[in-house]
Amino acid sequence: MSTTPARIPQRLIFHVDLDAFYASVEELDFPELRGEPVIVGGLGGRGVVSAANYPARRFGVHSAMPMHRARQLCPRGHYRNGRMERYRALSQQVFDCFRALTPDVEGLSLDEAFLDLSADPDARDNPEAIARALKDRIREQIGLIASVGIAPNKFLAKLASDIGKPDGLVQVSEAGRQAFLDPLPVERLWGVGETTTQRLRRAGLSTFGSLRRVPEPQLRGLLGRSASRIKALAEGKDDRPVEAHHVTRSISAEQTYGRDLNQLPRLQEELSRMAEEVAARLRGKSLETASVAIKLRTPDFHTMSRQRKLNRPSAQGAELRDVAQALATEWWQAETARLNRSPRLRLAGLAARELVAATGQLGLFGNQARGASTDALLDQARSRFGDGVLQRGIRRDKLGTDSTQE
Ligand SMILES: [Mg+2]
């Protein structure tokens, strides 16, 4: 008997970081500042620079620098007090763009986040197109420039977005990892302080590549217990998960289409099928969802997501379906009006987003009991005959909206 080690599927992580965020917002809101050196921060006696745009950086100004020093370096710069409320409002819009792609968003600051797209097979096949569409959307809808790093882990993704700045889009693949890392200076190691990098340099180890080639026991003599962690970073290894704030993960179903969907009834059928699938999986885990989301992606890889609370948590296909179809109809009609033609979709998905333990009170309400017993029958049939055997019947009325007969 042979044992095969479990294959760990490769992850797809984006690190998205807005370029010179605060300063760029000033340029966005005050067009007369565009292209001029802009420095945002505390303007008082002991103030510190919190952001400098690229024209200001050419004078040597950078964040965390004392403001009086910045004024020496760049006397003709535009110095502005920060407007945190405005930055926060724009940050929220940017994070909405992130969450349209995935609920697995770990914010690091107002303008920086990790996105875990591992569960999106279409994104795995087309990571650059997805990143490009995200950058376009942030630019077109909000007016800000983001840099994106794409990689199998957080450390590499962050390095990749940094290296591409400004307006960057850099992907580090598993195959290209070593070539990307080897020339980098040890100062780019994450969470490694100045004392340690100085020690490495004194030992002649100034790049990731030189560090990678030192056997670990030898490195331990130099760095002690952190040797293995630092060596792993130099090799681009990093297992840390993207830590989104939601406690439970969502349960979702999605489908990429070989031929774009371009009819609302087809989309509604698809959402109906996905609602049944997601509801069955919820029931299988004794969960209900308080919120249903749909995810739609157009052929140019723009992804949007719409979410709505249910009146009460549910694990019934029909209830999930109704909300998803209502959201889809609203989006479809608005989009049809905007484009003056039917939209096209390369992907559709449905997700249960706020999961709670099932209350076990099914049957207390008339309607709910009826829906629940139908679902229970479907579950039984599925477990007997396998998935995809049984579905609720779909009746299309004259208006082209779908409704279900039970
Ligand atoms: Mg930034």
mmCIF file of C-alpha atoms and ligand atoms in Angstrom:
data_model
loop_
_atom_site.group_PDB
_atom_site.id
_atom_site.type_symbol
_atom_site.label_atom_id
_atom_site.label_comp_id
_atom_site.label_asym_id
_atom_site.label_seq_id
_atom_site.Cartn_x
_atom_site.Cartn_y
_atom_site.Cartn_z
ATOM 1 C CA MET A 1 0.000 0.000 0.000
ATOM 2 C CA SER A 2 1.368 3.371 -0.887
ATOM 3 C CA THR A 3 0.483 6.621 0.755
ATOM 4 C CA THR A 4 0.114 9.754 -1.270
ATOM 5 C CA PRO A 5 0.589 13.006 0.586
ATOM 6 C CA ALA A 6 -2.503 15.181 0.400
ATOM 7 C CA ARG A 7 -2.036 17.638 -2.419
ATOM 8 C CA ILE A 8 -2.361 21.163 -1.114
ATOM 9 C CA PRO A 9 -4.119 23.147 -3.808
ATOM 10 C CA GLN A 10 -2.313 26.313 -4.726
ATOM 11 C CA ARG A 11 -3.937 29.485 -3.509
ATOM 12 C CA LEU A 12 -4.685 32.655 -5.450
ATOM 13 C CA ILE A 13 -4.031 35.752 -3.367
ATOM 14 C CA PHE A 14 -4.254 39.393 -4.468
ATOM 15 C CA HIS A 15 -2.614 42.193 -2.521
ATOM 16 C CA VAL A 16 -4.256 45.458 -3.526
ATOM 17 C CA ASP A 17 -2.780 48.763 -2.424
ATOM 18 C CA LEU A 18 -3.830 52.237 -3.518
ATOM 19 C CA ASP A 19 -0.983 54.446 -4.662
ATOM 20 C CA ALA A 20 -0.222 57.397 -2.338
ATOM 21 C CA PHE A 21 -3.781 57.150 -1.066
ATOM 22 C CA TYR A 22 -4.325 60.306 1.043
ATOM 23 C CA ALA A 23 -2.374 62.491 -1.349
ATOM 24 C CA SER A 24 -4.230 61.010 -4.338
ATOM 25 C CA VAL A 25 -7.575 61.824 -2.704
ATOM 26 C CA GLU A 26 -6.432 65.439 -2.352
ATOM 27 C CA GLU A 27 -5.579 65.472 -6.055
ATOM 28 C CA LEU A 28 -8.903 63.875 -6.871
ATOM 29 C CA ASP A 29 -10.916 66.443 -4.900
ATOM 30 C CA PHE A 30 -8.814 69.497 -5.783
ATOM 31 C CA PRO A 31 -7.941 69.324 -9.472
ATOM 32 C CA GLU A 32 -5.583 72.291 -9.186
ATOM 33 C CA LEU A 33 -3.245 70.007 -7.216
ATOM 34 C CA ARG A 34 -2.927 67.381 -9.950
ATOM 35 C CA GLY A 35 0.649 66.728 -10.976
ATOM 36 C CA GLU A 36 1.951 69.001 -8.219
ATOM 37 C CA PRO A 37 3.883 67.717 -5.201
ATOM 38 C CA VAL A 38 1.265 67.014 -2.502
ATOM 39 C CA ILE A 39 2.139 66.155 1.078
ATOM 40 C CA VAL A 40 -0.517 65.163 3.629
ATOM 41 C CA GLY A 41 0.073 64.980 7.347
ATOM 42 C CA GLY A 42 0.249 66.902 10.586
ATOM 43 C CA LEU A 43 1.090 70.500 9.789
ATOM 44 C CA GLY A 44 1.900 71.459 13.400
ATOM 45 C CA GLY A 45 5.350 71.795 14.915
ATOM 46 C CA ARG A 46 6.002 68.076 15.369
ATOM 47 C CA GLY A 47 3.876 66.895 12.488
ATOM 48 C CA VAL A 48 4.833 63.883 10.418
ATOM 49 C CA VAL A 49 4.201 63.147 6.760
ATOM 50 C CA SER A 50 1.472 60.536 6.406
ATOM 51 C CA ALA A 51 1.426 60.490 2.600
ATOM 52 C CA ALA A 52 3.357 62.053 -0.254
ATOM 53 C CA ASN A 53 2.381 61.715 -3.892
ATOM 54 C CA TYR A 54 4.900 60.692 -6.538
ATOM 55 C CA PRO A 55 5.887 64.238 -7.599
ATOM 56 C CA ALA A 56 6.697 64.949 -3.915
ATOM 57 C CA ARG A 57 8.655 61.724 -3.616
ATOM 58 C CA ARG A 58 10.949 62.919 -6.376
ATOM 59 C CA PHE A 59 12.149 65.545 -3.880
ATOM 60 C CA GLY A 60 12.979 62.817 -1.384
ATOM 61 C CA VAL A 61 9.827 63.284 0.709
ATOM 62 C CA HIS A 62 8.362 60.080 2.128
ATOM 63 C CA SER A 63 5.838 59.046 4.736
ATOM 64 C CA ALA A 64 6.852 59.046 8.427
ATOM 65 C CA MET A 65 9.304 61.883 7.715
ATOM 66 C CA PRO A 66 9.119 64.925 10.048
ATOM 67 C CA MET A 67 7.085 67.625 8.319
ATOM 68 C CA HIS A 68 9.770 70.295 8.791
ATOM 69 C CA ARG A 69 12.230 68.067 6.948
ATOM 70 C CA ALA A 70 9.755 67.640 4.073
ATOM 71 C CA ARG A 71 9.375 71.412 3.848
ATOM 72 C CA GLN A 72 13.163 71.762 3.556
ATOM 73 C CA LEU A 73 13.311 69.186 0.762
ATOM 74 C CA CYS A 74 10.266 70.399 -1.102
ATOM 75 C CA PRO A 75 9.577 74.047 -0.230
ATOM 76 C CA ARG A 76 7.097 74.503 -3.100
ATOM 77 C CA GLY A 77 5.014 71.472 -2.264
ATOM 78 C CA HIS A 78 1.347 71.668 -1.316
ATOM 79 C CA TYR A 79 0.957 70.792 2.355
ATOM 80 C CA ARG A 80 -2.451 69.590 3.494
ATOM 81 C CA ASN A 81 -4.042 68.446 6.706
ATOM 82 C CA GLY A 82 -5.477 64.946 6.435
ATOM 83 C CA ARG A 83 -9.266 64.632 5.952
ATOM 84 C CA MET A 84 -9.847 61.241 7.510
ATOM 85 C CA GLU A 85 -13.593 61.197 7.068
ATOM 86 C CA ARG A 86 -13.285 61.648 3.332
ATOM 87 C CA TYR A 87 -10.539 59.002 3.130
ATOM 88 C CA ARG A 88 -12.709 56.590 5.087
ATOM 89 C CA ALA A 89 -15.680 57.125 2.786
ATOM 90 C CA LEU A 90 -13.582 56.423 -0.309
ATOM 91 C CA SER A 91 -11.956 53.469 1.384
ATOM 92 C CA GLN A 92 -15.381 51.974 1.856
ATOM 93 C CA GLN A 93 -16.099 52.269 -1.857
ATOM 94 C CA VAL A 94 -12.798 50.596 -2.648
ATOM 95 C CA PHE A 95 -13.530 47.754 -0.228
ATOM 96 C CA ASP A 96 -16.943 47.333 -1.858
ATOM 97 C CA CYS A 97 -15.083 46.645 -5.102
ATOM 98 C CA PHE A 98 -12.960 44.059 -3.266
ATOM 99 C CA ARG A 99 -15.989 42.358 -1.727
ATOM 100 C CA ALA A 100 -17.679 42.144 -5.093
ATOM 101 C CA LEU A 101 -14.896 39.728 -6.011
ATOM 102 C CA THR A 102 -14.742 37.693 -2.830
ATOM 103 C CA PRO A 103 -15.964 37.831 0.764
ATOM 104 C CA ASP A 104 -12.465 36.797 1.826
ATOM 105 C CA VAL A 105 -10.981 40.248 2.241
ATOM 106 C CA GLU A 106 -8.429 41.057 4.938
ATOM 107 C CA GLY A 107 -8.043 44.795 5.279
ATOM 108 C CA LEU A 108 -4.622 45.974 6.459
ATOM 109 C CA SER A 109 -5.416 49.673 6.423
ATOM 110 C CA LEU A 110 -7.820 52.037 4.690
ATOM 111 C CA ASP A 111 -6.153 51.496 1.328
ATOM 112 C CA GLU A 112 -4.659 48.042 1.452
ATOM 113 C CA ALA A 113 -6.040 44.510 1.592
ATOM 114 C CA PHE A 114 -5.438 40.871 0.830
ATOM 115 C CA LEU A 115 -8.084 39.106 -1.237
ATOM 116 C CA ASP A 116 -8.293 35.320 -1.328
ATOM 117 C CA LEU A 117 -9.660 34.247 -4.708
ATOM 118 C CA SER A 118 -8.698 30.589 -4.389
ATOM 119 C CA ALA A 119 -12.325 29.466 -4.495
ATOM 120 C CA ASP A 120 -12.995 31.216 -7.817
ATOM 121 C CA PRO A 121 -11.944 28.848 -10.628
ATOM 122 C CA ASP A 122 -12.545 31.496 -13.287
ATOM 123 C CA ALA A 123 -10.211 33.873 -11.454
ATOM 124 C CA ARG A 124 -7.625 31.091 -11.140
ATOM 125 C CA ASP A 125 -7.726 30.701 -14.916
ATOM 126 C CA ASN A 126 -7.608 34.447 -15.590
ATOM 127 C CA PRO A 127 -5.959 36.185 -12.630
ATOM 128 C CA GLU A 128 -4.485 39.062 -14.619
ATOM 129 C CA ALA A 129 -7.740 39.849 -16.407
ATOM 130 C CA ILE A 130 -9.563 39.893 -13.062
ATOM 131 C CA ALA A 131 -6.929 42.165 -11.524
ATOM 132 C CA ARG A 132 -7.007 44.467 -14.544
ATOM 133 C CA ALA A 133 -10.801 44.758 -14.324
ATOM 134 C CA LEU A 134 -10.546 45.555 -10.593
ATOM 135 C CA LYS A 135 -7.984 48.296 -11.254
ATOM 136 C CA ASP A 136 -10.161 49.712 -14.055
ATOM 137 C CA ARG A 137 -13.191 49.784 -11.838
ATOM 138 C CA ILE A 138 -11.390 51.554 -8.979
ATOM 139 C CA ARG A 139 -10.074 54.109 -11.464
ATOM 140 C CA GLU A 140 -13.342 54.646 -13.321
ATOM 141 C CA GLN A 141 -15.773 54.593 -10.423
ATOM 142 C CA ILE A 142 -13.678 56.179 -7.696
ATOM 143 C CA GLY A 143 -10.870 57.930 -9.535
ATOM 144 C CA LEU A 144 -7.971 56.315 -7.702
ATOM 145 C CA ILE A 145 -5.060 54.176 -8.842
ATOM 146 C CA ALA A 146 -4.420 50.784 -7.260
ATOM 147 C CA SER A 147 -1.456 48.475 -7.580
ATOM 148 C CA VAL A 148 -2.135 44.744 -7.494
ATOM 149 C CA GLY A 149 0.178 41.857 -6.712
ATOM 150 C CA ILE A 150 -0.956 38.336 -7.607
ATOM 151 C CA ALA A 151 0.705 35.325 -6.017
ATOM 152 C CA PRO A 152 0.141 31.977 -4.299
ATOM 153 C CA ASN A 153 0.652 33.556 -0.853
ATOM 154 C CA LYS A 154 0.431 36.809 1.089
ATOM 155 C CA PHE A 155 4.108 37.595 1.341
ATOM 156 C CA LEU A 156 4.699 37.202 -2.399
ATOM 157 C CA ALA A 157 1.517 39.095 -3.276
ATOM 158 C CA LYS A 158 2.589 42.041 -1.122
ATOM 159 C CA LEU A 159 6.065 42.080 -2.628
ATOM 160 C CA ALA A 160 4.538 41.929 -6.095
ATOM 161 C CA SER A 161 2.226 44.898 -5.555
ATOM 162 C CA ASP A 162 5.071 46.922 -4.007
ATOM 163 C CA ILE A 163 7.435 46.239 -6.862
ATOM 164 C CA GLY A 164 4.908 47.238 -9.479
ATOM 165 C CA LYS A 165 4.094 50.621 -7.942
ATOM 166 C CA PRO A 166 2.790 52.989 -9.122
ATOM 167 C CA ASP A 167 -0.133 51.655 -11.172
ATOM 168 C CA GLY A 168 1.334 48.172 -10.949
ATOM 169 C CA LEU A 169 0.047 44.755 -11.887
ATOM 170 C CA VAL A 170 2.567 42.031 -11.157
ATOM 171 C CA GLN A 171 1.941 38.321 -10.976
ATOM 172 C CA VAL A 172 4.390 35.950 -9.350
ATOM 173 C CA SER A 173 3.719 32.398 -10.391
ATOM 174 C CA GLU A 174 5.042 29.319 -8.657
ATOM 175 C CA ALA A 175 7.439 28.798 -11.571
ATOM 176 C CA GLY A 176 8.687 32.382 -11.594
ATOM 177 C CA ARG A 177 9.020 32.702 -7.844
ATOM 178 C CA GLN A 178 12.769 32.113 -7.490
ATOM 179 C CA ALA A 179 13.758 34.427 -10.328
ATOM 180 C CA PHE A 180 11.515 37.133 -8.869
ATOM 181 C CA LEU A 181 12.850 36.806 -5.328
ATOM 182 C CA ASP A 182 16.567 36.154 -5.715
ATOM 183 C CA PRO A 183 17.684 39.696 -6.623
ATOM 184 C CA LEU A 184 15.595 41.403 -3.904
ATOM 185 C CA PRO A 185 17.480 43.088 -1.026
ATOM 186 C CA VAL A 186 17.050 41.558 2.430
ATOM 187 C CA GLU A 187 15.347 44.778 3.605
ATOM 188 C CA ARG A 188 12.255 43.502 1.784
ATOM 189 C CA LEU A 189 11.885 40.528 4.129
ATOM 190 C CA TRP A 190 8.605 40.903 5.984
ATOM 191 C CA GLY A 191 8.712 41.420 9.729
ATOM 192 C CA VAL A 192 12.499 41.435 9.857
ATOM 193 C CA GLY A 193 13.965 44.391 11.712
ATOM 194 C CA GLU A 194 16.880 46.607 10.881
ATOM 195 C CA THR A 195 19.246 44.926 13.335
ATOM 196 C CA THR A 196 18.729 41.609 11.624
ATOM 197 C CA THR A 197 19.124 42.943 8.096
ATOM 198 C CA GLN A 198 22.350 44.679 9.156
ATOM 199 C CA ARG A 199 23.609 41.427 10.606
ATOM 200 C CA LEU A 200 22.768 39.652 7.346
ATOM 201 C CA ARG A 201 24.560 42.267 5.288
ATOM 202 C CA ARG A 202 27.664 42.089 7.460
ATOM 203 C CA ALA A 203 27.683 38.344 6.792
ATOM 204 C CA GLY A 204 27.614 39.060 3.061
ATOM 205 C CA LEU A 205 23.971 38.090 2.688
ATOM 206 C CA SER A 206 22.410 41.088 1.002
ATOM 207 C CA THR A 207 19.831 39.446 -1.251
ATOM 208 C CA PHE A 208 17.095 36.828 -0.936
ATOM 209 C CA GLY A 209 19.124 34.626 -3.295
ATOM 210 C CA SER A 210 22.255 34.652 -1.166
ATOM 211 C CA LEU A 211 20.161 33.919 1.918
ATOM 212 C CA ARG A 212 18.350 31.059 0.221
ATOM 213 C CA ARG A 213 21.621 29.291 -0.577
ATOM 214 C CA VAL A 214 22.894 29.223 3.016
ATOM 215 C CA PRO A 215 22.144 25.884 4.717
ATOM 216 C CA GLU A 216 19.793 26.357 7.639
ATOM 217 C CA PRO A 217 22.142 25.167 10.426
ATOM 218 C CA GLN A 218 24.642 27.782 9.355
ATOM 219 C CA LEU A 219 21.932 30.415 9.279
ATOM 220 C CA ARG A 220 20.898 29.438 12.800
ATOM 221 C CA GLY A 221 24.322 30.462 14.021
ATOM 222 C CA LEU A 222 23.643 33.905 12.622
ATOM 223 C CA LEU A 223 19.953 34.404 13.347
ATOM 224 C CA GLY A 224 19.127 31.973 16.125
ATOM 225 C CA ARG A 225 15.567 30.737 16.303
ATOM 226 C CA SER A 226 14.210 32.974 13.575
ATOM 227 C CA ALA A 227 16.517 31.332 11.012
ATOM 228 C CA SER A 228 13.930 28.938 9.631
ATOM 229 C CA ARG A 229 11.228 31.607 9.387
ATOM 230 C CA ILE A 230 13.553 34.006 7.580
ATOM 231 C CA LYS A 231 14.813 31.299 5.259
ATOM 232 C CA ALA A 232 11.239 30.368 4.389
ATOM 233 C CA LEU A 233 10.499 33.996 3.522
ATOM 234 C CA ALA A 234 13.612 34.160 1.338
ATOM 235 C CA GLU A 235 12.265 31.123 -0.461
ATOM 236 C CA GLY A 236 8.894 32.826 -0.819
ATOM 237 C CA LYS A 237 7.082 30.371 1.435
ATOM 238 C CA ASP A 238 4.233 31.709 3.528
ATOM 239 C CA ASP A 239 1.263 29.672 4.723
ATOM 240 C CA ARG A 240 -0.595 32.394 6.582
ATOM 241 C CA PRO A 241 -4.275 32.489 5.658
ATOM 242 C CA VAL A 242 -6.121 35.575 4.524
ATOM 243 C CA GLU A 243 -8.028 36.487 7.660
ATOM 244 C CA ALA A 244 -11.352 37.942 6.705
ATOM 245 C CA HIS A 245 -13.474 39.282 9.538
ATOM 246 C CA HIS A 246 -16.456 37.082 8.931
ATOM 247 C CA VAL A 247 -16.539 34.208 11.367
ATOM 248 C CA THR A 248 -18.182 31.577 9.231
ATOM 249 C CA ARG A 249 -17.280 31.103 5.654
ATOM 250 C CA SER A 250 -19.936 31.491 3.038
ATOM 251 C CA ILE A 251 -21.450 28.603 1.139
ATOM 252 C CA SER A 252 -21.699 29.284 -2.552
ATOM 253 C CA ALA A 253 -22.207 27.826 -5.979
ATOM 254 C CA GLU A 254 -21.059 29.358 -9.189
ATOM 255 C CA GLN A 255 -20.707 28.525 -12.823
ATOM 256 C CA THR A 256 -18.554 29.819 -15.648
ATOM 257 C CA TYR A 257 -20.196 29.556 -19.060
ATOM 258 C CA GLY A 258 -18.526 28.510 -22.275
ATOM 259 C CA ARG A 259 -21.046 30.694 -24.095
ATOM 260 C CA ASP A 260 -22.038 33.899 -22.326
ATOM 261 C CA LEU A 261 -25.467 34.018 -20.744
ATOM 262 C CA ASN A 262 -27.466 36.775 -22.423
ATOM 263 C CA GLN A 263 -31.054 36.108 -21.353
ATOM 264 C CA LEU A 264 -32.583 36.879 -17.996
ATOM 265 C CA PRO A 265 -34.707 33.707 -17.865
ATOM 266 C CA ARG A 266 -31.587 31.602 -18.374
ATOM 267 C CA LEU A 267 -29.868 33.452 -15.550
ATOM 268 C CA GLN A 268 -32.928 32.919 -13.342
ATOM 269 C CA GLU A 269 -32.902 29.193 -14.074
ATOM 270 C CA GLU A 270 -29.253 29.039 -13.166
ATOM 271 C CA LEU A 271 -29.832 30.917 -9.898
ATOM 272 C CA SER A 272 -32.735 28.621 -9.084
ATOM 273 C CA ARG A 273 -30.504 25.583 -9.544
ATOM 274 C CA MET A 274 -27.776 27.168 -7.416
ATOM 275 C CA ALA A 275 -30.254 28.130 -4.698
ATOM 276 C CA GLU A 276 -31.303 24.473 -4.388
ATOM 277 C CA GLU A 277 -27.697 23.365 -4.260
ATOM 278 C CA VAL A 278 -26.631 25.942 -1.667
ATOM 279 C CA ALA A 279 -29.738 25.338 0.465
ATOM 280 C CA ALA A 280 -29.075 21.594 0.462
ATOM 281 C CA ARG A 281 -25.513 22.168 1.578
ATOM 282 C CA LEU A 282 -26.707 24.514 4.329
ATOM 283 C CA ARG A 283 -29.123 21.869 5.585
ATOM 284 C CA GLY A 284 -26.374 19.266 5.395
ATOM 285 C CA LYS A 285 -24.396 21.355 7.866
ATOM 286 C CA SER A 286 -27.427 22.312 9.976
ATOM 287 C CA LEU A 287 -26.969 25.931 9.006
ATOM 288 C CA GLU A 288 -29.213 28.681 7.777
ATOM 289 C CA THR A 289 -28.308 31.898 6.083
ATOM 290 C CA ALA A 290 -29.447 35.390 6.985
ATOM 291 C CA SER A 291 -28.269 36.868 3.727
ATOM 292 C CA VAL A 292 -28.091 35.876 0.064
ATOM 293 C CA ALA A 293 -25.662 37.287 -2.459
ATOM 294 C CA ILE A 294 -25.358 36.929 -6.194
ATOM 295 C CA LYS A 295 -22.128 37.324 -8.078
ATOM 296 C CA LEU A 296 -22.098 38.207 -11.760
ATOM 297 C CA ARG A 297 -19.137 38.571 -14.085
ATOM 298 C CA THR A 298 -19.249 40.127 -17.536
ATOM 299 C CA PRO A 299 -17.016 38.968 -20.420
ATOM 300 C CA ASP A 300 -14.513 41.769 -19.679
ATOM 301 C CA PHE A 301 -14.089 40.237 -16.202
ATOM 302 C CA HIS A 302 -15.881 42.967 -14.297
ATOM 303 C CA THR A 303 -17.411 41.316 -11.285
ATOM 304 C CA MET A 304 -20.289 42.620 -9.250
ATOM 305 C CA SER A 305 -22.067 41.330 -6.277
ATOM 306 C CA ARG A 306 -25.409 42.206 -4.755
ATOM 307 C CA GLN A 307 -26.511 41.081 -1.336
ATOM 308 C CA ARG A 308 -29.782 41.150 0.571
ATOM 309 C CA LYS A 309 -30.943 40.119 4.004
ATOM 310 C CA LEU A 310 -33.672 37.548 4.315
ATOM 311 C CA ASN A 311 -36.678 38.270 6.509
ATOM 312 C CA ARG A 312 -35.435 35.496 8.735
ATOM 313 C CA PRO A 313 -32.582 33.009 8.383
ATOM 314 C CA SER A 314 -33.428 30.172 6.028
ATOM 315 C CA ALA A 315 -32.054 27.053 4.426
ATOM 316 C CA GLN A 316 -34.894 26.699 1.948
ATOM 317 C CA GLY A 317 -34.083 26.691 -1.712
ATOM 318 C CA ALA A 318 -37.220 28.636 -2.637
ATOM 319 C CA GLU A 319 -36.430 31.487 -0.237
ATOM 320 C CA LEU A 320 -32.828 31.752 -1.349
ATOM 321 C CA ARG A 321 -33.958 31.577 -4.967
ATOM 322 C CA ASP A 322 -36.542 34.356 -4.609
ATOM 323 C CA VAL A 323 -34.020 36.787 -3.165
ATOM 324 C CA ALA A 324 -31.333 35.870 -5.698
ATOM 325 C CA GLN A 325 -33.751 36.227 -8.597
ATOM 326 C CA ALA A 326 -35.016 39.583 -7.362
ATOM 327 C CA LEU A 327 -31.442 40.857 -7.104
ATOM 328 C CA ALA A 328 -30.653 39.498 -10.554
ATOM 329 C CA THR A 329 -33.725 41.110 -12.105
ATOM 330 C CA GLU A 330 -32.896 44.490 -10.623
ATOM 331 C CA TRP A 331 -29.341 44.307 -11.864
ATOM 332 C CA TRP A 332 -30.367 43.026 -15.279
ATOM 333 C CA GLN A 333 -32.914 45.780 -15.852
ATOM 334 C CA ALA A 334 -30.570 48.556 -14.760
ATOM 335 C CA GLU A 335 -27.785 47.138 -16.896
ATOM 336 C CA THR A 336 -30.059 46.726 -19.914
ATOM 337 C CA ALA A 337 -31.101 50.358 -19.616
ATOM 338 C CA ARG A 338 -27.499 51.475 -19.250
ATOM 339 C CA LEU A 339 -26.174 49.458 -22.185
ATOM 340 C CA ASN A 340 -29.257 49.736 -24.355
ATOM 341 C CA ARG A 341 -29.043 45.976 -24.927
ATOM 342 C CA SER A 342 -29.027 42.786 -22.896
ATOM 343 C CA PRO A 343 -25.986 42.311 -20.736
ATOM 344 C CA ARG A 344 -23.781 39.265 -21.131
ATOM 345 C CA LEU A 345 -22.389 37.124 -18.361
ATOM 346 C CA ARG A 346 -19.456 34.746 -18.342
ATOM 347 C CA LEU A 347 -20.106 33.721 -14.760
ATOM 348 C CA ALA A 348 -22.969 33.658 -12.289
ATOM 349 C CA GLY A 349 -22.929 32.620 -8.682
ATOM 350 C CA LEU A 350 -25.065 32.512 -5.582
ATOM 351 C CA ALA A 351 -23.791 32.624 -2.028
ATOM 352 C CA ALA A 352 -25.211 32.224 1.447
ATOM 353 C CA ARG A 353 -23.269 34.878 3.284
ATOM 354 C CA GLU A 354 -24.335 35.173 6.924
ATOM 355 C CA LEU A 355 -24.502 31.683 8.281
ATOM 356 C CA VAL A 356 -26.151 30.860 11.557
ATOM 357 C CA ALA A 357 -26.908 27.580 13.270
ATOM 358 C CA ALA A 358 -30.284 26.195 12.217
ATOM 359 C CA THR A 359 -32.867 27.030 14.829
ATOM 360 C CA GLY A 360 -34.761 23.771 14.525
ATOM 361 C CA GLN A 361 -38.043 25.693 14.586
ATOM 362 C CA LEU A 362 -39.076 24.705 11.103
ATOM 363 C CA GLY A 363 -42.714 23.811 10.996
ATOM 364 C CA LEU A 364 -43.950 26.531 13.312
ATOM 365 C CA PHE A 365 -45.117 28.611 10.381
ATOM 366 C CA GLY A 366 -47.439 27.412 7.695
ATOM 367 C CA ASN A 367 -45.499 28.459 4.628
ATOM 368 C CA GLN A 368 -42.192 27.609 6.091
ATOM 369 C CA ALA A 369 -43.365 24.154 7.001
ATOM 370 C CA ARG A 370 -44.572 23.517 3.489
ATOM 371 C CA GLY A 371 -41.284 24.705 1.948
ATOM 372 C CA ALA A 372 -39.265 22.843 4.506
ATOM 373 C CA SER A 373 -41.007 19.555 3.908
ATOM 374 C CA THR A 374 -40.469 19.906 0.161
ATOM 375 C CA ASP A 375 -36.827 20.530 0.832
ATOM 376 C CA ALA A 376 -36.637 17.561 3.153
ATOM 377 C CA LEU A 377 -38.073 15.364 0.378
ATOM 378 C CA LEU A 378 -35.537 16.773 -2.069
ATOM 379 C CA ASP A 379 -32.746 15.995 0.379
ATOM 380 C CA GLN A 380 -33.950 12.439 0.766
ATOM 381 C CA ALA A 381 -34.210 11.969 -2.973
ATOM 382 C CA ARG A 382 -30.789 13.477 -3.503
ATOM 383 C CA SER A 383 -29.151 11.246 -0.979
ATOM 384 C CA ARG A 384 -30.816 8.269 -2.610
ATOM 385 C CA PHE A 385 -30.302 9.130 -6.245
ATOM 386 C CA GLY A 386 -27.460 11.644 -6.169
ATOM 387 C CA ASP A 387 -27.383 15.354 -6.885
ATOM 388 C CA GLY A 388 -29.007 16.796 -9.937
ATOM 389 C CA VAL A 389 -31.763 14.202 -10.151
ATOM 390 C CA LEU A 390 -34.559 16.240 -8.744
ATOM 391 C CA GLN A 391 -35.372 19.900 -8.976
ATOM 392 C CA ARG A 392 -38.365 22.002 -8.258
ATOM 393 C CA GLY A 393 -40.395 22.548 -11.381
ATOM 394 C CA ILE A 394 -39.911 25.869 -13.073
ATOM 395 C CA ARG A 395 -42.848 27.648 -14.602
ATOM 396 C CA ARG A 396 -42.257 30.727 -16.693
ATOM 397 C CA ASP A 397 -45.134 33.143 -16.700
ATOM 398 C CA LYS A 398 -45.911 35.475 -19.574
ATOM 399 C CA LEU A 399 -43.788 38.287 -18.205
ATOM 400 C CA GLY A 400 -40.713 36.136 -18.421
ATOM 401 C CA THR A 401 -40.152 35.956 -14.683
ATOM 402 C CA ASP A 402 -39.677 32.605 -13.112
ATOM 403 C CA SER A 403 -41.725 31.180 -10.353
ATOM 404 C CA THR A 404 -41.695 27.825 -8.799
ATOM 405 C CA GLN A 405 -44.416 25.259 -8.511
ATOM 406 C CA GLU A 406 -44.117 23.004 -5.587
HETATM 407 MG MG MG B 1 -1.048 52.469 -0.297
#
